[in-house]
CSV table of C-alpha atoms in Angstrom, one decimal:
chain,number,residue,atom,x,y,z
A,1,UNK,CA,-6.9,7.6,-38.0
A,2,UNK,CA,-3.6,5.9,-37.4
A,3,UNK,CA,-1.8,4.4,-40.2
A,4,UNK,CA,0.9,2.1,-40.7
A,5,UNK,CA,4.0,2.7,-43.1
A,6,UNK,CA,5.1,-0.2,-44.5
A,7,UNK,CA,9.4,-0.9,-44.0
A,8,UNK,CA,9.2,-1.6,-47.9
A,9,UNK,CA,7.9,1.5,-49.4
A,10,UNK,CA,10.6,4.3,-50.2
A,11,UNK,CA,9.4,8.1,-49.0
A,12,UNK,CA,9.9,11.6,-49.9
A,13,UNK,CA,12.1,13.5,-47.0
A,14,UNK,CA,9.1,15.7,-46.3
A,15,UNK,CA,6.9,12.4,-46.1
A,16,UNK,CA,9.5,10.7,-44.1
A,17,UNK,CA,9.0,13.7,-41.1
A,18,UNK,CA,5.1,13.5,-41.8
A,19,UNK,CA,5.0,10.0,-41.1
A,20,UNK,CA,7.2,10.6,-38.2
A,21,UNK,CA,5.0,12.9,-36.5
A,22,UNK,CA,1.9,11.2,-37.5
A,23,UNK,CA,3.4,8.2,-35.8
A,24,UNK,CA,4.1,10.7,-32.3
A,25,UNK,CA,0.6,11.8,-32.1
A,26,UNK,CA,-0.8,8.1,-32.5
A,27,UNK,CA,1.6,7.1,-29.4
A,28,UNK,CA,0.5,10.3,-27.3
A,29,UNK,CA,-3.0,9.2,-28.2
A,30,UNK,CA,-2.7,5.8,-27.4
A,31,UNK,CA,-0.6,5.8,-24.6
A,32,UNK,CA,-1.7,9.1,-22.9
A,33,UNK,CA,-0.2,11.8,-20.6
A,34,UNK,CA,0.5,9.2,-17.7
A,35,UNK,CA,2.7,7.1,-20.2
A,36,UNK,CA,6.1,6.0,-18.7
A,37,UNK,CA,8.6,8.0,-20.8
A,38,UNK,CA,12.4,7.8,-21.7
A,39,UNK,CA,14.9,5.0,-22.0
A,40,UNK,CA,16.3,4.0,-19.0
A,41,UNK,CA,19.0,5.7,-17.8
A,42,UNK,CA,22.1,3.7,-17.2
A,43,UNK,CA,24.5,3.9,-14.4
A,44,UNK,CA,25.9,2.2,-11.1
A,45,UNK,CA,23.9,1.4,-8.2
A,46,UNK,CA,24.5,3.1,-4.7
A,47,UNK,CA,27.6,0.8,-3.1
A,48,UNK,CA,25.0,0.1,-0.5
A,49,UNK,CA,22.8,-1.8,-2.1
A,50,UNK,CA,20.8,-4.9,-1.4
A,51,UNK,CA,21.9,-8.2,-2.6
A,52,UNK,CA,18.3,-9.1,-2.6
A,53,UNK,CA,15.0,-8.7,-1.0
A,54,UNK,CA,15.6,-8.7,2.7
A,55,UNK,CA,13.0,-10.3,4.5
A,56,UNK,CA,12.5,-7.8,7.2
A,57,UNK,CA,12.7,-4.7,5.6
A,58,UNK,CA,9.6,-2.7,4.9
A,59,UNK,CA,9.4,0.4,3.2
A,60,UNK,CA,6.6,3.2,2.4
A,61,UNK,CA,7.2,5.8,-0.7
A,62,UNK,CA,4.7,8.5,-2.2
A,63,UNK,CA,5.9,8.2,-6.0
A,64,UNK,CA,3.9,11.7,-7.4
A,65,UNK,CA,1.7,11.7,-9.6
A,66,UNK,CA,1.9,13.6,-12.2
A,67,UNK,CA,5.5,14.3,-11.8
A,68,UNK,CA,7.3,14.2,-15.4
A,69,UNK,CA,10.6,13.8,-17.5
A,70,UNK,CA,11.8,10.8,-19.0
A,71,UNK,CA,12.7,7.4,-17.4
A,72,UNK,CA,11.0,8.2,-14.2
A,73,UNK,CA,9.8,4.5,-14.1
A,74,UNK,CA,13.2,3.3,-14.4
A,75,UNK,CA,14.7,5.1,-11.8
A,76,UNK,CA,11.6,4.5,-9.2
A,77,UNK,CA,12.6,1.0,-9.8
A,78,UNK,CA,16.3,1.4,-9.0
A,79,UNK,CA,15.4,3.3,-6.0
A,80,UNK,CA,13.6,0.7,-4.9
A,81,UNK,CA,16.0,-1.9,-6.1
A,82,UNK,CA,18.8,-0.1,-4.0
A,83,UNK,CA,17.6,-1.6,-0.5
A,84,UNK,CA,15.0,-4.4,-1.8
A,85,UNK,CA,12.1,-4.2,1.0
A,86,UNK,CA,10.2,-7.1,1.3
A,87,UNK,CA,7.0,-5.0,1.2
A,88,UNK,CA,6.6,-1.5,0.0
A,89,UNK,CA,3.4,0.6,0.0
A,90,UNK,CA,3.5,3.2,-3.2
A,91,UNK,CA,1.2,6.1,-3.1
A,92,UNK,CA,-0.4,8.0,-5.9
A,93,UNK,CA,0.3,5.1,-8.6
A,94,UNK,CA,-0.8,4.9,-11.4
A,95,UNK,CA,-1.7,1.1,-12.8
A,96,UNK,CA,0.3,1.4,-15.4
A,97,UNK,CA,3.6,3.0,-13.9
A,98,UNK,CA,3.8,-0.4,-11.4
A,99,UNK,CA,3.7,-3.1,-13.8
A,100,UNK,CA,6.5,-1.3,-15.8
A,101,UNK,CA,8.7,-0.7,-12.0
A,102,UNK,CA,7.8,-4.4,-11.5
A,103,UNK,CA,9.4,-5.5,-14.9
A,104,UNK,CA,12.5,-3.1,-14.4
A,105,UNK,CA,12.6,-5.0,-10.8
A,106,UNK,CA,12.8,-8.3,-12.7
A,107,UNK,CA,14.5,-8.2,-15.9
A,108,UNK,CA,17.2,-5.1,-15.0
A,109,UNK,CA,17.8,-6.4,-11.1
A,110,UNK,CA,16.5,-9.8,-10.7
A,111,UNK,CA,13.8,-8.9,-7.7
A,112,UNK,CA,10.5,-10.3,-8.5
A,113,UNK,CA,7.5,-8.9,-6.6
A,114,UNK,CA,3.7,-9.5,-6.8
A,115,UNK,CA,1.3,-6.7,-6.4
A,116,UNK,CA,-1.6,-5.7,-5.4
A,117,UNK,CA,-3.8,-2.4,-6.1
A,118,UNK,CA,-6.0,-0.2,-4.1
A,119,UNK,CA,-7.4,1.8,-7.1
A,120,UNK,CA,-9.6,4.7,-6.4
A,121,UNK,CA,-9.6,7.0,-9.4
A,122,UNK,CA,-9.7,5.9,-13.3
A,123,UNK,CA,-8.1,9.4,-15.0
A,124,UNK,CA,-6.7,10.0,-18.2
A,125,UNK,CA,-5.0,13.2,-17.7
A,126,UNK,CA,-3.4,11.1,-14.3
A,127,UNK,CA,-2.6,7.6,-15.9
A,128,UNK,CA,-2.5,7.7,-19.7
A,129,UNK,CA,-4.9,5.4,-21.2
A,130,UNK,CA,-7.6,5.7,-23.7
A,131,UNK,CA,-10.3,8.4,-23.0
A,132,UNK,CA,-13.1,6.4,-22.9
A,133,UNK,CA,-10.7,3.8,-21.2
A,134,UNK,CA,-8.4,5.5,-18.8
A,135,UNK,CA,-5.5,4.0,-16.3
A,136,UNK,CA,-6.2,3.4,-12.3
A,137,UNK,CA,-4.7,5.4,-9.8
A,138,UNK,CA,-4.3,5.1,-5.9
A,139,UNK,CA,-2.3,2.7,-3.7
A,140,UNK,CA,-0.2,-0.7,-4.7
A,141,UNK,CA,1.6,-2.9,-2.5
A,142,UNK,CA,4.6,-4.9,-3.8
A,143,UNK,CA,5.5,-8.0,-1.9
A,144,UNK,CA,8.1,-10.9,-2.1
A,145,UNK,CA,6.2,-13.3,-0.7
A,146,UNK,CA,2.4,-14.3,-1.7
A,147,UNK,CA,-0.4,-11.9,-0.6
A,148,UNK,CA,-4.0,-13.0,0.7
A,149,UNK,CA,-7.2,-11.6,1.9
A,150,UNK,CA,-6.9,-8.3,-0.2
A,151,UNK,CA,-9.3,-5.8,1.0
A,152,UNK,CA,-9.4,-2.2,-0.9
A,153,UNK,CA,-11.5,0.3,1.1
A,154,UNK,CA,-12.7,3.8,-0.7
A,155,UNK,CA,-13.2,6.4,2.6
A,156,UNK,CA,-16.8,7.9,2.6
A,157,UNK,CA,-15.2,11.8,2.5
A,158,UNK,CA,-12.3,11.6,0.2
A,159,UNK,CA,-11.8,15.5,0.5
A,160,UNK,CA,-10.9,17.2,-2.5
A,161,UNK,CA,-10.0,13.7,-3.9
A,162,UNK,CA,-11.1,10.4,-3.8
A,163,UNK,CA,-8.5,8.3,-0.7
A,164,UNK,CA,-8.4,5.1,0.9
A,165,UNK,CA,-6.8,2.1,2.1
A,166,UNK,CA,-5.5,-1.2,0.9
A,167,UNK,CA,-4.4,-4.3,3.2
A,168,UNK,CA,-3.2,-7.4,2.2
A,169,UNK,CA,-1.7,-10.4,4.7
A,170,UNK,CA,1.3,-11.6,4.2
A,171,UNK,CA,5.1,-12.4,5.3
A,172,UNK,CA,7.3,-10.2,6.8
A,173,UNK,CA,10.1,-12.0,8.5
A,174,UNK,CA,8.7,-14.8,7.7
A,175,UNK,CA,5.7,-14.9,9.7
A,176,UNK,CA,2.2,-13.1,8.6
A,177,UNK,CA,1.3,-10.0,9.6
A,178,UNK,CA,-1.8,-7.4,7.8
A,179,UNK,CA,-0.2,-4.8,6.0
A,180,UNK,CA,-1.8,-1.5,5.5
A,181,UNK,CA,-1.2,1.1,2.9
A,182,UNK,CA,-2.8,4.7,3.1
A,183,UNK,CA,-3.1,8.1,1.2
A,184,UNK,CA,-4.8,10.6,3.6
A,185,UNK,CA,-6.6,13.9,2.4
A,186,UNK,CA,-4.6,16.6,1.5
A,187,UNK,CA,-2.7,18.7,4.2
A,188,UNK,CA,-4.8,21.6,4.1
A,189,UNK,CA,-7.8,19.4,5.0
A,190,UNK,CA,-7.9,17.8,8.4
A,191,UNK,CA,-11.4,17.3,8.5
A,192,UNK,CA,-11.4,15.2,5.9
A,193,UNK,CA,-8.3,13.2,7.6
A,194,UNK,CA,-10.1,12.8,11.3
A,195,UNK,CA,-12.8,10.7,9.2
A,196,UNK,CA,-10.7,8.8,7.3
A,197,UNK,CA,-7.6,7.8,10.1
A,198,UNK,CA,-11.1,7.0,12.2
A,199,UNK,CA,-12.2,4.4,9.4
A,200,UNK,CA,-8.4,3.0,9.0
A,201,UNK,CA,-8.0,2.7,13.0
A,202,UNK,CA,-10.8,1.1,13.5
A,203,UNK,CA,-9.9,-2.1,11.1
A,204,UNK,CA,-6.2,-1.9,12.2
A,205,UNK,CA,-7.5,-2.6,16.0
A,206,UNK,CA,-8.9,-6.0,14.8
A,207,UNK,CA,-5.1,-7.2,14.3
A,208,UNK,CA,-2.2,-7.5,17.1
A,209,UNK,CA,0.1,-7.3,14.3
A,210,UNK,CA,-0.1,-5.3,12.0
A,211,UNK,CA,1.9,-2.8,9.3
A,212,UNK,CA,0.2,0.6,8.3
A,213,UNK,CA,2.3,2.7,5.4
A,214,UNK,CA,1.1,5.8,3.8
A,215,UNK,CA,1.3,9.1,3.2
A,216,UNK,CA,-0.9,10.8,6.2
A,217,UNK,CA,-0.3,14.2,5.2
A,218,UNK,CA,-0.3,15.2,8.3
A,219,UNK,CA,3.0,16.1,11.1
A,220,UNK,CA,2.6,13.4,13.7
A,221,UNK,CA,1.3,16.2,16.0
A,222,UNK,CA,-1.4,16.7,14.0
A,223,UNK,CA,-4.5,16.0,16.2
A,224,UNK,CA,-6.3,14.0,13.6
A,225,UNK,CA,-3.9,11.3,14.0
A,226,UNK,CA,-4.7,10.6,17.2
A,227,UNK,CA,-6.6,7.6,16.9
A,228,UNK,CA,-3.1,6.0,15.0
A,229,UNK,CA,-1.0,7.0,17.8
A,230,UNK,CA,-3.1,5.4,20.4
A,231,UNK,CA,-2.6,2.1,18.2
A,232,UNK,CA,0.9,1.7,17.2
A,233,UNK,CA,4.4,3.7,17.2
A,234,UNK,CA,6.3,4.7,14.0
A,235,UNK,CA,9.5,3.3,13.1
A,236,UNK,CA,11.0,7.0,14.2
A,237,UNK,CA,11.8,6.7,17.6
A,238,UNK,CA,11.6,10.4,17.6
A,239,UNK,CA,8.5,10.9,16.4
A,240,UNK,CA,5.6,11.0,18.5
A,241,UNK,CA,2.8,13.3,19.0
A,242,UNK,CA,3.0,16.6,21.5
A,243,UNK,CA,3.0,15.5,25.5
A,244,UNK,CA,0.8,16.9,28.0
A,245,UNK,CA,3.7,19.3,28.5
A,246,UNK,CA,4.2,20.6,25.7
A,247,UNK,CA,7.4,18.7,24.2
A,248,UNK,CA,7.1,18.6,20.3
A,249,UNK,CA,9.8,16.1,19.3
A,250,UNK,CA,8.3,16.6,15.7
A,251,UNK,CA,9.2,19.9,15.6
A,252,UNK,CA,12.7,19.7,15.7
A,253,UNK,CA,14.1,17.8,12.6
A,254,UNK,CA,17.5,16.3,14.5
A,255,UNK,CA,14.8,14.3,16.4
A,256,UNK,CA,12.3,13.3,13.5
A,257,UNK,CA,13.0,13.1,10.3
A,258,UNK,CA,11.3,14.9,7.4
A,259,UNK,CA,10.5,12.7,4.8
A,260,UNK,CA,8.9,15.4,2.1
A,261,UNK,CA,11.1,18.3,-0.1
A,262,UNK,CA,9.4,20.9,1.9
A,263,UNK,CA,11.0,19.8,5.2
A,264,UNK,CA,7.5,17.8,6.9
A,265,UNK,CA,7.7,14.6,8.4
A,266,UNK,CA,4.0,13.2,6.3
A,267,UNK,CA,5.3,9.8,5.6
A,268,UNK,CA,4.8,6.7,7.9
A,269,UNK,CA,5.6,3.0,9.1
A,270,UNK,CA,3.1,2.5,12.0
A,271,UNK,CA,3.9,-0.7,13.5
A,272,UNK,CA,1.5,-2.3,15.7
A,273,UNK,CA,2.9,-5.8,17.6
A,274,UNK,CA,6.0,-5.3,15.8
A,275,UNK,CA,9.3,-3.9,17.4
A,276,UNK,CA,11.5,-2.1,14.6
A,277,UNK,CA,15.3,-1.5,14.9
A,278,UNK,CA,16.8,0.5,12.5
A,279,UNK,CA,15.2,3.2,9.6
A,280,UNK,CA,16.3,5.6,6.7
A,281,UNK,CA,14.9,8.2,4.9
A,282,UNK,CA,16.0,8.5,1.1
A,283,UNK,CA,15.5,11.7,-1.2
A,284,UNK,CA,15.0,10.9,-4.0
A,285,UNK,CA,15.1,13.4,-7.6
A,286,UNK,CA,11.9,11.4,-9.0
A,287,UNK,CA,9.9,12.2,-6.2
A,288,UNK,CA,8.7,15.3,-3.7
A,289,UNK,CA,8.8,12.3,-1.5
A,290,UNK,CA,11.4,10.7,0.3
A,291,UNK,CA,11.6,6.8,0.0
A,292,UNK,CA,11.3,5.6,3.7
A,293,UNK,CA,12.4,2.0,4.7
A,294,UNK,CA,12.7,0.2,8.2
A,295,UNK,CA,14.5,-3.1,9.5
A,296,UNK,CA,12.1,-5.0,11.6
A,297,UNK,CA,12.9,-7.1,15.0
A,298,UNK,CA,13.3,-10.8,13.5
A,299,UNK,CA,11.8,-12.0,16.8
């Protein structure tokens, strides 16, 4: 049981330090493994920062659960603060991890984003919570702009872990397109991934225009991401899958980009309909990620 100590009453030094920790293990009870932890740390944004949200900009960013130390919530925010996409697809979130990005986004930075989620796991030991009671984990979208017709699909053969997909519709450059946001099986299972990029193609065919983010865990020669390839293009104009003759432009890195801390390009912006013009990878020290953004054509 977790009891209160009332400001008024006067305790012993040794009582003082039992209260204290009594008071720890009630938050680590409460609050859970997946907790957000830390103040924030404090210190000047990137001199490349965005003003605000820019309308065009899209972005796609694995976060990592579990991945821990303190104010990891607060710097995921900044990160994400530091170019302002109009829509960004997070990965392996946790329920609880987003609201508190979105109210660093607001109150520290002034960026104001609605969300929606794509939960496929309830876990304690993942997202904090009560036991009988525990935190969501799996895909969020953040937009600017309002989101609509928000579809959350679990894939039949999650692998070693329940995966799926999340699409919303709404505005990027100010006109609606369907966005998509994906976290594939992991790398060592490609099985699992040929059935579930079969299930994502086959809804991103139904729209000309359309936006698929995610982490595929796969290179983008990988055959299982075949059916993607034969859909849309990635932002990277150097990434593509291996030509009849044997060109690999994914294998060398000047040409595509890695976008993980073990040197694999796993991270996407499939466009389908939609002409991009610039992109940029971002390491980042609160994930094994890279944070990966793209300018769209305003046409």
């Amino acid at each position: 049981m977790c009891v209160h100590f009332g400001e008024a009453m006067v305790l012993s030094r040794g009582a003082r330090w039992a209260a204290g920790a009594m008071t720890a293990v009630c938050m680590l009870l409460l609050l859970g493994p997946g907790a957000p932890g830390g103040a924030p740390p404090t210190g000047p944004l990137p001199f490349d920062v965005a003003k605000g949200v820019v309308p065009d900009r899209v972005g796609t960013w694995n976060i990592c659960n579990p991945c821990g130390g303190s104010g990891q919530d607060y710097g995921r925010a900044t990160e994400i603060a530091t170019y302002a996409p109009q829509v960004i697809g997070l990965q392996e979130a946790c329920v609880r991890d987003v609201e508190q990005i979105r109210t660093y986004l607001e109150e520290v930075y002034g960026l104001v984003y609605r969300v929606a989620y794509g939960t496929v796991l309830r876990n304690w030991n993942r997202c904090g919570g009560l036991p009988w009671r525990p935190g969501g984990y799996g895909q969020a979208i953040l937009a600017a702009a309002p989101m609509t017709d928000r579809v959350s699909i679990e894939y039949p053969d999650g692998g070693s872990e329940d995966r799926g997909y999340l699409a919303v519709t709404t505005l990027v450059s100010g006109r609606p397109v369907r966005v998509f946001n994906t976290h594939l099986a992991e790398r060592r299972q490609p099985e699992a991934r040929a059935r579930q990029v079969r299930v994502l193609a086959a809804e991103v065919a139904r729209h000309d225009r359309a936006i698929v983010l995610g982490d595929f865990n796969a290179v983008p020669h990988a055959p299982e991401l075949g059916p993607m390839w034969a859909l849309a293009t990635d932002t990277d104009p150097g990434c593509r899958p291996s030509t009849a003759d044997g060109d690999d432009a994914d294998a060398d890195p000047d040409v595509c980009g890695t976008t993980t801390d073990w040197n694999s390009k796993f991270d996407y912006v499939f466009l389908r309909g939609i002409t991009p013009r610039t992109h940029r990878v971002r390491p980042s020290p609160y994930s094994d990620h890279h944070l990966l953004h793209t300018d769209l054509d305003r046409g």
